[in-house]
Structure formats: C-alpha cells, structure tokens
Amino acid sequence: MGITYEDFLDLEYDPLDDDLVCEFYIEPADRMDWEAAASRVASESSNGTWAELQVEGSVRDLSATAFSIDEEAGHIEVAYPDALFEPGSMPQVLSCIAGNIMGMKAVDRIRLLDCEWPVTLVESFPGPQYGSAVKSEILDAGDRPATATVPKPKVGLTTDQHATVGYEAWTGGVDLLKDDENLTDQSFNPFEDRLTESLAQRDRAEDETGETKSYLLNVTAPGSEMLERVDMAAEHGCEFVMVDVVTTGWAAVQQVRERCERHGLAIHAHRAMHAAFDRVPDHGVSMRVIAQIARLCGVDHIHTGTAGLGKLENEDTEGINDWLQGECHGLTDVLPVASGGLHPGLLDQLLDELGANIAVQAGGGIHGHPDGTHAGAIAFRHAVDAAAQGHSVEDAATDCPELERALEKWGTETPR
Ligand code: 3PG
C-alpha cells in the first residue's frame, strides 16, 4: 500500500520525548475539512506529497503526525520524528516546519505559532555563549537593564560624526553604541574606519567615566565577508558584533556564532524584516518561534519589542522574553532588547511590564533631546536607573534637569 495524506494523521498519537512538536494556526481552504488540512500540513512538512507514493520500509518512520486539532481555536499540533532533521542545521529544520506548507493551497492561512524543542535537537545547536551574563561579564550593568543607543539619522552620518555621537552618548551614561540595521560598509561611513574611530572614542569615554563601554558593530554582509568583519571586530578589540539575523539568514548566523566563539565575541541580533513573517497574526512564523530559532543558533541579545509602548508593532514581548530566559534543556538564556520608539518617559512602564533583565535601546529618544545627544543620554540613563529601583521617572526628574526636559518634550507618549 502506498503513502497517502491519511497516513499523516493520528489523533491518538502521543508524541515521543524526542519528537519536535509544532503548534500551527490554520484556516482550511474551501471544501477542505480540518483533518484533511491538518494531514496535508504534516505530510508536506515531512515526507509526503499530493500523489500516493509506493514506498516500503523505514521511510515511513520519518513521517510527521498531525495529532491534535482544535477547530474552535484554529490550532493543530504536529509531531516530527527527530531523524527527519539534520542535527545542528537550522535551514534544514525550517525547510521542514516552515517551508512549502506556508504556501500550500490546502490552507488559506497557516502560522507556525510555537515549538517544543526536544533535547536531542537542542543539543545539536550551540545556543548563546553569554546571554544575559553580558550585563556583568562584559558590561557594568549589574541588576539594571543594559543601555544602548543607535545614532540617528540611521545612515548618512560621516564616520567622524558617528564616533562623536558615540562619545557623547557613552559619556552621558549609555553602555552600548549600536549601529543601525542598514549601516554596514557604505562610502559615507566605511566599516573599518567606523570601527577604528568608534573604538578610539569608546576608549576615551571609558577613561573619562571609569565605566565599561562597548560597541555593537554591524558586521552584516554576504558570506565570507561577514566572517572577515567578525575577525576585524575581534582584532580591533570589540566585545560584540551585531547581525541582522533575518535578512542575513540563519545559516550565516550559525557561521558567525562559530567564528565568534573563537574570539569570545557576543552577538547582538537585530530582527529587521521579522515583521514580514510575523506581523499578520494569522499567517507566517510567530516572533516567538523566530526568537527560539535565534536562541538555538546562539545569539546573546535579540530585539523582542517594547510591550506595545514603542513605535513598532509587536506580539507578546513578555511571553517571548520569558521563553528566552526560561529553561530549555540547559541552553544559555538570551538578553531581550527593547527597542523602537523608546524615550525616557516610557521606561518605568516598560520595566513594570518586562522587568530589569533586559537591554533598553533608544535612538530618537536620546538624539532627539532638545539639548542634544549628551543630555539625552543623561536623561535616558537616569530614567533607567530610577525605573530599575522601582521609582517613577517623573519623580526622578526632580534631580535631573536633562530628564525634566525630556519629559517636557515627550511626556509618556507612544510614538508612531
Ligand atoms: C533599532 O535599531 O531598534 C531602531 O533603529 C531604533 O530606533 P529608535 O529608538 O529611534 O526608534
């Protein structure tokens, strides 16, 4: 007998410990019942197709099984045997669980909501080197959130302007200067010049403040060029690199992770383009799963949104952060980064929602301060410190004129 779609459905199936279990939201297409749609998802994402296949033997052991259907919620669960996956290859895993099924006509909508990762698969990935320990092992952030800023305009500043903005921000109290997602190696601000000049200003800021400062250098580039940039970052004395993990792709992230371990460099993951997968709530791949993938591949920081307080849409920041910092078969945790439209007036609310074991990042909310970057950084850091100690930002402004000015300008508005 051949393999047909029905072979991929078993509502009595009890997943094995080493199965990867995926939860999907689906909307079956017209004239497609739930069981038919669910079995097609399991089939196309493992080893079936539309035609009956005449094969015998162990090939059936690699089939996924749709084992749960909740029509009311629109949720199905599919269990994948671990032998289906190449250990340690995120592109291969995703080509199964988020591959062809995203476009199949049997469903009008399909979203990969969540994964339960089995120990066998998890152990085949490196996970982060530092995670939230960056706050004490690399920075002096202790129990408060790490603070970061990205120069604005995001591209267009010369190298000298960029490094000067860094100096102003670092000496104002910010821990990390961060490149923006679309600043890499352009003629107005070449990579190696920026690296050298920014670190020179970093050293100066450290001497003057006595605090540890660091730089999230965007090494995003095609293939081998990115690895060369990682090497250059290490040679010049960086502690971090930054990677646009979605646009660059998970295979490249895995390569960077491997190279960073040689140098002891931590990885800051920017998630630009994630919303192409996760913004439409009934289709694509959830940010929760993107964050899971990033942790397995081994980033130390990842942007997870601002709990609705900033300028960007985001899903369930708190739940995603909890997953990133929760137990997952011994993987190191990840420090979540709240970024996108933050300013001092939002920080007490933000920390109420997300706690202090995060990094907080502001571009416009520092450089848009009426008195400039240095004042903006003082205001931001003062607000972070106050919020981390459980004080309101408004009260904290009474002894910080820079924060008072920031609150006069932005209040507690959510920018759009
Ligand atoms: C980021 O990298 O998250 C953004 O560039 C943030 O910029 P903003 O703080 O000005 O919104």
mmCIF file with all atom_site columns, N, CA and C and ligand atoms in Angstrom, residues 150 152 154 178 180-181 270 303 311 339-342 361-364, ligand 1:
data_model
loop_
_atom_site.group_PDB
_atom_site.id
_atom_site.type_symbol
_atom_site.label_atom_id
_atom_site.label_alt_id
_atom_site.label_comp_id
_atom_site.label_asym_id
_atom_site.label_entity_id
_atom_site.label_seq_id
_atom_site.pdbx_PDB_ins_code
_atom_site.Cartn_x
_atom_site.Cartn_y
_atom_site.Cartn_z
_atom_site.occupancy
_atom_site.B_iso_or_equiv
_atom_site.pdbx_formal_charge
_atom_site.auth_seq_id
_atom_site.auth_comp_id
_atom_site.auth_asym_id
_atom_site.auth_atom_id
_atom_site.pdbx_PDB_model_num
ATOM   1  N N  . VAL A 1 150 ? 21.461 54.001 19.250 1.00 0.00 ? 150 VAL A N  1
ATOM   2  C CA . VAL A 1 150 ? 21.833 53.939 17.842 1.00 0.00 ? 150 VAL A CA 1
ATOM   3  C C  . VAL A 1 150 ? 21.832 55.370 17.289 1.00 0.00 ? 150 VAL A C  1
ATOM   4  N N  . LYS A 1 152 ? 21.314 58.554 15.194 1.00 0.00 ? 152 LYS A N  1
ATOM   5  C CA . LYS A 1 152 ? 20.324 58.933 14.172 1.00 0.00 ? 152 LYS A CA 1
ATOM   6  C C  . LYS A 1 152 ? 20.803 60.216 13.541 1.00 0.00 ? 152 LYS A C  1
ATOM   7  N N  . LYS A 1 154 ? 19.836 57.237 10.905 1.00 0.00 ? 154 LYS A N  1
ATOM   8  C CA . LYS A 1 154 ? 20.379 55.882 10.971 1.00 0.00 ? 154 LYS A CA 1
ATOM   9  C C  . LYS A 1 154 ? 21.466 55.637 9.942  1.00 0.00 ? 154 LYS A C  1
ATOM   10 N N  . LYS A 1 178 ? 25.319 51.396 19.231 1.00 0.00 ? 178 LYS A N  1
ATOM   11 C CA . LYS A 1 178 ? 24.866 50.344 18.314 1.00 0.00 ? 178 LYS A CA 1
ATOM   12 C C  . LYS A 1 178 ? 24.753 50.911 16.907 1.00 0.00 ? 178 LYS A C  1
ATOM   13 N N  . ASP A 1 180 ? 23.016 50.982 13.236 1.00 0.00 ? 180 ASP A N  1
ATOM   14 C CA . ASP A 1 180 ? 21.633 50.663 12.867 1.00 0.00 ? 180 ASP A CA 1
ATOM   15 C C  . ASP A 1 180 ? 21.630 49.525 11.848 1.00 0.00 ? 180 ASP A C  1
ATOM   16 N N  . GLU A 1 181 ? 20.444 48.995 11.589 1.00 0.00 ? 181 GLU A N  1
ATOM   17 C CA . GLU A 1 181 ? 20.351 47.757 10.807 1.00 0.00 ? 181 GLU A CA 1
ATOM   18 C C  . GLU A 1 181 ? 20.831 47.945 9.366  1.00 0.00 ? 181 GLU A C  1
ATOM   19 N N  . HIS A 1 270 ? 19.789 41.922 15.539 1.00 0.00 ? 270 HIS A N  1
ATOM   20 C CA . HIS A 1 270 ? 18.732 42.845 15.119 1.00 0.00 ? 270 HIS A CA 1
ATOM   21 C C  . HIS A 1 270 ? 17.753 42.044 14.286 1.00 0.00 ? 270 HIS A C  1
ATOM   22 N N  . HIS A 1 303 ? 16.267 41.617 19.716 1.00 0.00 ? 303 HIS A N  1
ATOM   23 C CA . HIS A 1 303 ? 15.160 42.571 19.857 1.00 0.00 ? 303 HIS A CA 1
ATOM   24 C C  . HIS A 1 303 ? 13.846 41.793 19.915 1.00 0.00 ? 303 HIS A C  1
ATOM   25 N N  . LYS A 1 311 ? 7.341  52.335 18.897 1.00 0.00 ? 311 LYS A N  1
ATOM   26 C CA . LYS A 1 311 ? 6.793  52.730 17.590 1.00 0.00 ? 311 LYS A CA 1
ATOM   27 C C  . LYS A 1 311 ? 6.443  51.541 16.698 1.00 0.00 ? 311 LYS A C  1
ATOM   28 N N  . SER A 1 339 ? 13.412 47.891 21.990 1.00 0.00 ? 339 SER A N  1
ATOM   29 C CA . SER A 1 339 ? 13.876 48.972 21.127 1.00 0.00 ? 339 SER A CA 1
ATOM   30 C C  . SER A 1 339 ? 12.807 49.328 20.112 1.00 0.00 ? 339 SER A C  1
ATOM   31 N N  . GLY A 1 340 ? 12.841 50.574 19.682 1.00 0.00 ? 340 GLY A N  1
ATOM   32 C CA . GLY A 1 340 ? 11.920 51.041 18.646 1.00 0.00 ? 340 GLY A CA 1
ATOM   33 C C  . GLY A 1 340 ? 10.955 52.051 19.235 1.00 0.00 ? 340 GLY A C  1
ATOM   34 N N  . GLY A 1 341 ? 11.366 53.338 19.194 1.00 0.00 ? 341 GLY A N  1
ATOM   35 C CA . GLY A 1 341 ? 10.461 54.394 19.667 1.00 0.00 ? 341 GLY A CA 1
ATOM   36 C C  . GLY A 1 341 ? 10.475 54.608 21.167 1.00 0.00 ? 341 GLY A C  1
ATOM   37 N N  . LEU A 1 342 ? 11.492 54.113 21.854 1.00 0.00 ? 342 LEU A N  1
ATOM   38 C CA . LEU A 1 342 ? 11.543 54.335 23.316 1.00 0.00 ? 342 LEU A CA 1
ATOM   39 C C  . LEU A 1 342 ? 12.130 55.704 23.632 1.00 0.00 ? 342 LEU A C  1
ATOM   40 N N  . GLN A 1 361 ? 17.087 50.202 24.462 1.00 0.00 ? 361 GLN A N  1
ATOM   41 C CA . GLN A 1 361 ? 17.795 50.888 23.388 1.00 0.00 ? 361 GLN A CA 1
ATOM   42 C C  . GLN A 1 361 ? 16.948 52.067 22.937 1.00 0.00 ? 361 GLN A C  1
ATOM   43 N N  . ALA A 1 362 ? 17.585 53.223 22.755 1.00 0.00 ? 362 ALA A N  1
ATOM   44 C CA . ALA A 1 362 ? 16.862 54.377 22.205 1.00 0.00 ? 362 ALA A CA 1
ATOM   45 C C  . ALA A 1 362 ? 17.743 55.120 21.213 1.00 0.00 ? 362 ALA A C  1
ATOM   46 N N  . GLY A 1 363 ? 17.164 55.432 20.063 1.00 0.00 ? 363 GLY A N  1
ATOM   47 C CA . GLY A 1 363 ? 17.840 56.277 19.077 1.00 0.00 ? 363 GLY A CA 1
ATOM   48 C C  . GLY A 1 363 ? 17.262 57.675 19.200 1.00 0.00 ? 363 GLY A C  1
ATOM   49 N N  . GLY A 1 364 ? 16.092 57.868 18.578 1.00 0.00 ? 364 GLY A N  1
ATOM   50 C CA . GLY A 1 364 ? 15.424 59.170 18.623 1.00 0.00 ? 364 GLY A CA 1
ATOM   51 C C  . GLY A 1 364 ? 15.207 59.657 20.048 1.00 0.00 ? 364 GLY A C  1
HETATM 52 C C1 . 3PG B 2 .   ? 16.542 49.982 16.244 1.00 0.00 ? 1   3PG B C1 1
HETATM 53 O O1 . 3PG B 2 .   ? 17.623 49.609 15.806 1.00 0.00 ? 1   3PG B O1 1
HETATM 54 O O2 . 3PG B 2 .   ? 15.864 49.286 17.025 1.00 0.00 ? 1   3PG B O2 1
HETATM 55 C C2 . 3PG B 2 .   ? 15.964 51.292 15.793 1.00 0.00 ? 1   3PG B C2 1
HETATM 56 O O3 . 3PG B 2 .   ? 16.787 51.937 14.917 1.00 0.00 ? 1   3PG B O3 1
HETATM 57 C C3 . 3PG B 2 .   ? 15.521 52.102 16.969 1.00 0.00 ? 1   3PG B C3 1
HETATM 58 O O4 . 3PG B 2 .   ? 15.452 53.471 16.700 1.00 0.00 ? 1   3PG B O4 1
HETATM 59 P P1 . 3PG B 2 .   ? 14.582 54.469 17.608 1.00 0.00 ? 1   3PG B P1 1
HETATM 60 O O5 . 3PG B 2 .   ? 14.950 54.276 19.042 1.00 0.00 ? 1   3PG B O5 1
HETATM 61 O O6 . 3PG B 2 .   ? 14.886 55.846 17.110 1.00 0.00 ? 1   3PG B O6 1
HETATM 62 O O7 . 3PG B 2 .   ? 13.150 54.107 17.367 1.00 0.00 ? 1   3PG B O7 1
#
